PDB file of C-alpha atoms in Angstrom:
ATOM      1  CA  MET Y   1       0.027   0.092  -0.077  1.00  0.00           C
ATOM      2  CA  GLY Y   2       2.888   2.295   0.514  1.00  0.00           C
ATOM      3  CA  THR Y   3       3.758   2.303  -3.146  1.00  0.00           C
ATOM      4  CA  GLY Y   4       0.413   3.890  -3.854  1.00  0.00           C
ATOM      5  CA  GLN Y   5      -0.915   0.920  -5.934  1.00  0.00           C
ATOM      6  CA  PRO Y   6      -4.374  -0.191  -4.626  1.00  0.00           C
ATOM      7  CA  THR Y   7      -4.419  -3.422  -2.869  1.00  0.00           C
ATOM      8  CA  LEU Y   8      -7.013  -6.199  -2.805  1.00  0.00           C
ATOM      9  CA  LEU Y   9      -6.925  -8.712  -0.050  1.00  0.00           C
ATOM     10  CA  GLU Y  10      -9.237 -11.645  -0.547  1.00  0.00           C
ATOM     11  CA  VAL Y  11      -9.921 -13.716   2.698  1.00  0.00           C
ATOM     12  CA  ASP Y  12     -10.602 -17.380   2.592  1.00  0.00           C
ATOM     13  CA  GLY Y  13     -11.729 -19.934   5.106  1.00  0.00           C
ATOM     14  CA  LEU Y  14     -14.013 -17.560   6.953  1.00  0.00           C
ATOM     15  CA  PRO Y  15     -17.219 -18.673   8.710  1.00  0.00           C
ATOM     16  CA  ASP Y  16     -20.269 -17.794   6.731  1.00  0.00           C
ATOM     17  CA  ALA Y  17     -21.669 -14.408   6.843  1.00  0.00           C
ATOM     18  CA  GLU Y  18     -24.974 -13.589   8.255  1.00  0.00           C
ATOM     19  CA  ALA Y  19     -25.655 -11.826   4.882  1.00  0.00           C
ATOM     20  CA  PRO Y  20     -23.502 -10.014   2.271  1.00  0.00           C
ATOM     21  CA  ASP Y  21     -23.785  -6.795   4.066  1.00  0.00           C
ATOM     22  CA  ILE Y  22     -23.607  -8.232   7.584  1.00  0.00           C
ATOM     23  CA  ASP Y  23     -20.147  -9.910   7.643  1.00  0.00           C
ATOM     24  CA  GLN Y  24     -18.517  -9.852  11.067  1.00  0.00           C
ATOM     25  CA  PRO Y  25     -16.006 -12.568  10.293  1.00  0.00           C
ATOM     26  CA  LEU Y  26     -14.543 -10.373   7.465  1.00  0.00           C
ATOM     27  CA  LEU Y  27     -14.601  -7.198   9.531  1.00  0.00           C
ATOM     28  CA  SER Y  28     -12.810  -8.895  12.269  1.00  0.00           C
ATOM     29  CA  VAL Y  29      -9.937  -9.536   9.915  1.00  0.00           C
ATOM     30  CA  LEU Y  30     -10.025  -5.945   8.844  1.00  0.00           C
ATOM     31  CA  GLU Y  31     -10.091  -4.886  12.585  1.00  0.00           C
ATOM     32  CA  ALA Y  32      -6.908  -6.800  13.232  1.00  0.00           C
ATOM     33  CA  TYR Y  33      -5.135  -5.138  10.282  1.00  0.00           C
ATOM     34  CA  LEU Y  34      -6.123  -1.704  11.563  1.00  0.00           C
ATOM     35  CA  GLU Y  35      -4.975  -2.738  15.010  1.00  0.00           C
ATOM     36  CA  ASP Y  36      -1.570  -3.458  13.800  1.00  0.00           C
ATOM     37  CA  LEU Y  37      -1.493  -0.481  11.531  1.00  0.00           C
ATOM     38  CA  ILE Y  38      -2.315   2.117  14.456  1.00  0.00           C
ATOM     39  CA  SER Y  39      -0.026   0.257  16.755  1.00  0.00           C
ATOM     40  CA  ALA Y  40       2.929   0.585  14.164  1.00  0.00           C
ATOM     41  CA  GLN Y  41       2.734   4.330  14.533  1.00  0.00           C
ATOM     42  CA  VAL Y  42       3.216   4.794  10.770  1.00  0.00           C
ATOM     43  CA  THR Y  43       4.247   8.060   9.120  1.00  0.00           C
ATOM     44  CA  ILE Y  44       2.499   9.877   6.331  1.00  0.00           C
ATOM     45  CA  HIS Y  45       4.828  11.288   3.497  1.00  0.00           C
ATOM     46  CA  GLY Y  46       3.318  14.133   1.432  1.00  0.00           C
ATOM     47  CA  ARG Y  47       4.164  16.878  -0.863  1.00  0.00           C
ATOM     48  CA  THR Y  48       2.687  20.300  -1.553  1.00  0.00           C
ATOM     49  CA  TYR Y  49       2.067  21.728  -4.951  1.00  0.00           C
ATOM     50  CA  ASP Y  50       1.775  25.080  -6.233  1.00  0.00           C
ATOM     51  CA  ALA Y  51      -1.169  26.508  -8.390  1.00  0.00           C
ATOM     52  CA  HIS Y  52       0.414  25.044 -11.597  1.00  0.00           C
ATOM     53  CA  GLY Y  53       0.934  21.565 -10.120  1.00  0.00           C
ATOM     54  CA  VAL Y  54       4.683  21.963  -9.534  1.00  0.00           C
ATOM     55  CA  PRO Y  55       5.920  19.888  -6.714  1.00  0.00           C
ATOM     56  CA  GLN Y  56       7.109  21.986  -3.772  1.00  0.00           C
ATOM     57  CA  ARG Y  57       8.251  20.899  -0.376  1.00  0.00           C
ATOM     58  CA  SER Y  58       7.841  17.404   0.968  1.00  0.00           C
ATOM     59  CA  THR Y  59       6.589  16.603   4.479  1.00  0.00           C
ATOM     60  CA  THR Y  60       6.948  13.680   6.847  1.00  0.00           C
ATOM     61  CA  VAL Y  61       4.275  13.585   9.755  1.00  0.00           C
ATOM     62  CA  PRO Y  62       3.547  10.805  12.124  1.00  0.00           C
ATOM     63  CA  ALA Y  63      -0.078   9.569  11.438  1.00  0.00           C
ATOM     64  CA  LEU Y  64      -1.194  10.297  14.890  1.00  0.00           C
ATOM     65  CA  GLU Y  65      -0.070  13.840  14.625  1.00  0.00           C
ATOM     66  CA  GLN Y  66      -1.671  14.445  11.233  1.00  0.00           C
ATOM     67  CA  GLU Y  67      -3.521  17.926  11.205  1.00  0.00           C
ATOM     68  CA  GLY Y  68      -6.369  19.203   9.051  1.00  0.00           C
ATOM     69  CA  ASP Y  69     -10.020  18.237   8.623  1.00  0.00           C
ATOM     70  CA  ASP Y  70      -9.545  15.079   6.649  1.00  0.00           C
ATOM     71  CA  PRO Y  71      -9.733  11.999   8.464  1.00  0.00           C
ATOM     72  CA  VAL Y  72      -6.398   9.791   8.226  1.00  0.00           C
ATOM     73  CA  ILE Y  73      -8.376   6.502   7.713  1.00  0.00           C
ATOM     74  CA  ALA Y  74     -11.941   6.146   6.317  1.00  0.00           C
ATOM     75  CA  VAL Y  75     -13.532   2.685   6.238  1.00  0.00           C
ATOM     76  CA  LEU Y  76     -16.083   2.577   3.584  1.00  0.00           C
ATOM     77  CA  ALA Y  77     -18.840  -0.078   3.015  1.00  0.00           C
ATOM     78  CA  THR Y  78     -21.905  -0.030   0.437  1.00  0.00           C
ATOM     79  CA  ARG Y  79     -24.695  -0.785   2.601  1.00  0.00           C
ATOM     80  CA  ASN Y  80     -25.873   0.826   5.775  1.00  0.00           C
ATOM     81  CA  ALA Y  81     -25.883  -2.548   7.884  1.00  0.00           C
ATOM     82  CA  ALA Y  82     -22.223  -3.012   7.029  1.00  0.00           C
ATOM     83  CA  VAL Y  83     -21.433   0.438   7.887  1.00  0.00           C
ATOM     84  CA  ASP Y  84     -23.075  -0.043  11.357  1.00  0.00           C
ATOM     85  CA  ASP Y  85     -20.685  -2.749  12.122  1.00  0.00           C
ATOM     86  CA  ALA Y  86     -17.818  -0.478  10.780  1.00  0.00           C
ATOM     87  CA  PHE Y  87     -19.028   2.398  13.095  1.00  0.00           C
ATOM     88  CA  ALA Y  88     -18.783  -0.022  15.974  1.00  0.00           C
ATOM     89  CA  MET Y  89     -15.363  -1.248  14.930  1.00  0.00           C
ATOM     90  CA  VAL Y  90     -14.128   2.455  14.441  1.00  0.00           C
ATOM     91  CA  ALA Y  91     -15.401   3.325  18.085  1.00  0.00           C
ATOM     92  CA  ARG Y  92     -13.536   0.397  19.561  1.00  0.00           C
ATOM     93  CA  LEU Y  93     -10.339   1.353  17.866  1.00  0.00           C
ATOM     94  CA  THR Y  94     -10.595   4.969  18.912  1.00  0.00           C
ATOM     95  CA  GLU Y  95     -11.207   3.968  22.450  1.00  0.00           C
ATOM     96  CA  ARG Y  96      -8.312   1.413  22.768  1.00  0.00           C
ATOM     97  CA  HIS Y  97      -5.866   3.771  21.260  1.00  0.00           C
ATOM     98  CA  GLY Y  98      -6.962   7.163  22.447  1.00  0.00           C
ATOM     99  CA  LEU Y  99      -7.425   8.343  19.038  1.00  0.00           C
ATOM    100  CA  PRO Y 100      -8.400  12.037  18.389  1.00  0.00           C
ATOM    101  CA  ASP Y 101     -11.983  12.401  17.312  1.00  0.00           C
ATOM    102  CA  GLY Y 102     -12.404  12.036  13.411  1.00  0.00           C
ATOM    103  CA  TRP Y 103      -8.860  10.522  12.911  1.00  0.00           C
ATOM    104  CA  ILE Y 104     -10.659   7.311  11.931  1.00  0.00           C
ATOM    105  CA  VAL Y 105     -14.228   7.203  10.637  1.00  0.00           C
ATOM    106  CA  ALA Y 106     -16.699   4.992   8.838  1.00  0.00           C
ATOM    107  CA  SER Y 107     -19.101   5.792   6.096  1.00  0.00           C
ATOM    108  CA  THR Y 108     -21.254   4.377   3.449  1.00  0.00           C
ATOM    109  CA  VAL Y 109     -19.618   4.972  -0.030  1.00  0.00           C
ATOM    110  CA  ASP Y 110     -22.341   7.054  -1.271  1.00  0.00           C
ATOM    111  CA  SER Y 111     -22.065   9.436   1.721  1.00  0.00           C
ATOM    112  CA  TRP Y 112     -18.483   9.760   1.200  1.00  0.00           C
ATOM    113  CA  GLN Y 113     -18.708  11.342  -2.343  1.00  0.00           C
ATOM    114  CA  GLY Y 114     -16.761  14.619  -2.476  1.00  0.00           C
ATOM    115  CA  GLN Y 115     -14.686  13.774   0.610  1.00  0.00           C
ATOM    116  CA  THR Y 116     -10.993  12.803   0.947  1.00  0.00           C
ATOM    117  CA  ASN Y 117      -8.814  10.965   3.399  1.00  0.00           C
ATOM    118  CA  THR Y 118      -5.251   9.802   3.667  1.00  0.00           C
ATOM    119  CA  LEU Y 119      -5.942   6.030   3.636  1.00  0.00           C
ATOM    120  CA  THR Y 120      -9.088   4.273   2.559  1.00  0.00           C
ATOM    121  CA  VAL Y 121     -10.021   0.667   3.743  1.00  0.00           C
ATOM    122  CA  ALA Y 122     -13.204  -0.611   1.948  1.00  0.00           C
ATOM    123  CA  VAL Y 123     -15.271  -3.718   1.712  1.00  0.00           C
ATOM    124  CA  HIS Y 124     -15.555  -4.654  -2.054  1.00  0.00           C
ATOM    125  CA  PRO Y 125     -19.358  -4.183  -2.900  1.00  0.00           C
ATOM    126  CA  LEU Y 126     -19.348  -7.780  -4.507  1.00  0.00           C
ATOM    127  CA  SER Y 127     -17.870  -9.610  -1.364  1.00  0.00           C
ATOM    128  CA  GLY Y 128     -20.033 -12.435  -0.305  1.00  0.00           C
ATOM    129  CA  ALA Y 129     -22.660 -11.679  -2.896  1.00  0.00           C
ATOM    130  CA  SER Y 130     -24.283 -14.528  -5.020  1.00  0.00           C
ATOM    131  CA  GLY Y 131     -23.905 -12.429  -8.190  1.00  0.00           C
ATOM    132  CA  PRO Y 132     -23.844  -8.954  -9.502  1.00  0.00           C
ATOM    133  CA  ASP Y 133     -26.975  -6.972  -9.246  1.00  0.00           C
ATOM    134  CA  ALA Y 134     -28.151  -3.286 -10.004  1.00  0.00           C
ATOM    135  CA  PHE Y 135     -26.706  -2.234  -6.535  1.00  0.00           C
ATOM    136  CA  ASN Y 136     -23.577  -3.956  -5.862  1.00  0.00           C
ATOM    137  CA  SER Y 137     -22.186  -3.866  -9.337  1.00  0.00           C
ATOM    138  CA  ALA Y 138     -22.671  -0.066  -9.959  1.00  0.00           C
ATOM    139  CA  PHE Y 139     -19.374   1.242 -11.372  1.00  0.00           C
ATOM    140  CA  GLY Y 140     -20.021   4.749  -9.945  1.00  0.00           C
ATOM    141  CA  ARG Y 141     -20.108   3.296  -6.350  1.00  0.00           C
ATOM    142  CA  LEU Y 142     -16.901   1.300  -6.950  1.00  0.00           C
ATOM    143  CA  ALA Y 143     -15.336   4.257  -8.543  1.00  0.00           C
ATOM    144  CA  VAL Y 144     -16.078   6.446  -5.503  1.00  0.00           C
ATOM    145  CA  THR Y 145     -14.565   3.686  -3.274  1.00  0.00           C
ATOM    146  CA  CYS Y 146     -11.374   3.543  -5.244  1.00  0.00           C
ATOM    147  CA  THR Y 147     -10.801   7.356  -5.626  1.00  0.00           C
ATOM    148  CA  ARG Y 148     -11.205   8.802  -1.986  1.00  0.00           C
ATOM    149  CA  ALA Y 149      -7.657   8.042  -0.703  1.00  0.00           C
ATOM    150  CA  THR Y 150      -4.764  10.445  -1.145  1.00  0.00           C
ATOM    151  CA  HIS Y 151      -2.101   7.951  -0.160  1.00  0.00           C
ATOM    152  CA  GLY Y 152      -3.356   4.334  -0.305  1.00  0.00           C
ATOM    153  CA  LEU Y 153      -6.282   2.032  -0.677  1.00  0.00           C
ATOM    154  CA  LEU Y 154      -6.962  -1.571   0.801  1.00  0.00           C
ATOM    155  CA  LEU Y 155      -9.982  -3.229  -0.454  1.00  0.00           C
ATOM    156  CA  VAL Y 156     -11.052  -6.385   1.421  1.00  0.00           C
ATOM    157  CA  SER Y 157     -13.334  -9.108   0.336  1.00  0.00           C
ATOM    158  CA  ARG Y 158     -14.275 -12.761   0.820  1.00  0.00           C
ATOM    159  CA  ALA Y 159     -12.512 -14.902  -1.759  1.00  0.00           C
ATOM    160  CA  GLY Y 160     -14.115 -15.706  -4.925  1.00  0.00           C
ATOM    161  CA  LEU Y 161     -14.416 -12.382  -6.900  1.00  0.00           C
ATOM    162  CA  ASP Y 162     -13.030 -13.919 -10.042  1.00  0.00           C
ATOM    163  CA  GLU Y 163     -15.328 -17.019  -9.939  1.00  0.00           C
ATOM    164  CA  LEU Y 164     -18.285 -14.909  -9.104  1.00  0.00           C
ATOM    165  CA  LEU Y 165     -17.581 -12.599 -12.190  1.00  0.00           C
ATOM    166  CA  ASP Y 166     -16.721 -15.756 -14.452  1.00  0.00           C
ATOM    167  CA  ASN Y 167     -20.231 -17.043 -13.516  1.00  0.00           C
ATOM    168  CA  ALA Y 168     -22.127 -13.835 -14.037  1.00  0.00           C
ATOM    169  CA  PRO Y 169     -24.287 -13.700 -17.069  1.00  0.00           C
ATOM    170  CA  ALA Y 170     -23.620 -11.349 -19.755  1.00  0.00           C
ATOM    171  CA  VAL Y 171     -25.997  -8.313 -19.914  1.00  0.00           C
ATOM    172  CA  PRO Y 172     -27.932  -7.805 -23.294  1.00  0.00           C
ATOM    173  CA  GLY Y 173     -27.484  -4.481 -24.857  1.00  0.00           C
ATOM    174  CA  THR Y 174     -24.909  -1.695 -23.975  1.00  0.00           C
ATOM    175  CA  PRO Y 175     -25.137   1.554 -21.924  1.00  0.00           C
ATOM    176  CA  LEU Y 176     -26.130   3.335 -25.008  1.00  0.00           C
ATOM    177  CA  GLY Y 177     -28.932   0.975 -25.997  1.00  0.00           C
ATOM    178  CA  GLU Y 178     -27.461  -0.602 -29.001  1.00  0.00           C
ATOM    179  CA  PRO Y 179     -28.628  -4.274 -29.661  1.00  0.00           C
ATOM    180  CA  GLY Y 180     -26.492  -7.292 -28.945  1.00  0.00           C
ATOM    181  CA  THR Y 181     -24.804  -8.943 -25.981  1.00  0.00           C
ATOM    182  CA  VAL Y 182     -21.971  -7.413 -24.009  1.00  0.00           C
ATOM    183  CA  GLU Y 183     -20.130  -8.519 -20.823  1.00  0.00           C
ATOM    184  CA  LEU Y 184     -21.064  -5.533 -18.740  1.00  0.00           C
ATOM    185  CA  PRO Y 185     -20.873  -5.292 -15.658  1.00  0.00           C
ATOM    186  CA  ARG Y 186     -18.510  -8.388 -15.318  1.00  0.00           C
ATOM    187  CA  GLN Y 187     -16.001  -6.856 -17.872  1.00  0.00           C
ATOM    188  CA  THR Y 188     -15.579  -3.611 -16.148  1.00  0.00           C
ATOM    189  CA  HIS Y 189     -15.288  -5.196 -12.930  1.00  0.00           C
ATOM    190  CA  ARG Y 190     -12.538  -7.270 -14.221  1.00  0.00           C
ATOM    191  CA  ARG Y 191     -10.682  -4.365 -15.557  1.00  0.00           C
ATOM    192  CA  ILE Y 192     -10.869  -2.605 -12.296  1.00  0.00           C
ATOM    193  CA  LEU Y 193      -9.538  -5.606 -10.376  1.00  0.00           C
ATOM    194  CA  GLN Y 194      -6.651  -5.965 -12.886  1.00  0.00           C
ATOM    195  CA  THR Y 195      -5.266  -2.564 -11.639  1.00  0.00           C
ATOM    196  CA  PHE Y 196      -4.905  -3.940  -8.018  1.00  0.00           C
ATOM    197  CA  ALA Y 197      -1.977  -5.724  -6.303  1.00  0.00           C
ATOM    198  CA  ARG Y 198      -3.762  -8.923  -5.086  1.00  0.00           C
ATOM    199  CA  ALA Y 199      -3.297 -11.211  -2.161  1.00  0.00           C
ATOM    200  CA  THR Y 200      -5.228 -13.936  -0.413  1.00  0.00           C
ATOM    201  CA  GLN Y 201      -5.079 -14.710   3.255  1.00  0.00           C
ATOM    202  CA  VAL Y 202      -6.382 -18.114   4.514  1.00  0.00           C
ATOM    203  CA  VAL Y 203      -7.780 -18.061   8.129  1.00  0.00           C
TER     204      VAL Y 203
END
């Protein structure tokens, strides 16, 4: 993640989730990673730019001393039920580490549009789904997830995204209404996943 390349972590061997948007086993893995990240006392390297986009001075700030209105870590999910669990996780981390108010936050992806943060940790909208639908496969929602961070993005999911997209039916027609059969939305999701560094954790 320190390279700036987005990272997808797929977790295999988890107990079954109550529902795609109520997945405490996956959030427990995510909480453990955030626990380690906060305990490691990481630093944030940044650079300022002038009005023409020319790089100016560089900065190095311990993450816990980061100033400004933007959160250091934003935990994003697509559905309200998952965000409720993420809020509880954020509250636990804030209390355990004595974090400043707003240093780490949780939100739905839709509510986070127009806002930025240093590091984004997000649950992939297709995680645990039985197949793409009009809600979880919306590209705009996934794009918002992938573009909020200024330094790094970690996307977590249950294992099986590739298989889910392989088995998803093609969608007839195209976004412009021409006749025929195309691969949307699975094709676009595949292309997005190809930009990620990927890892699998077996628990």
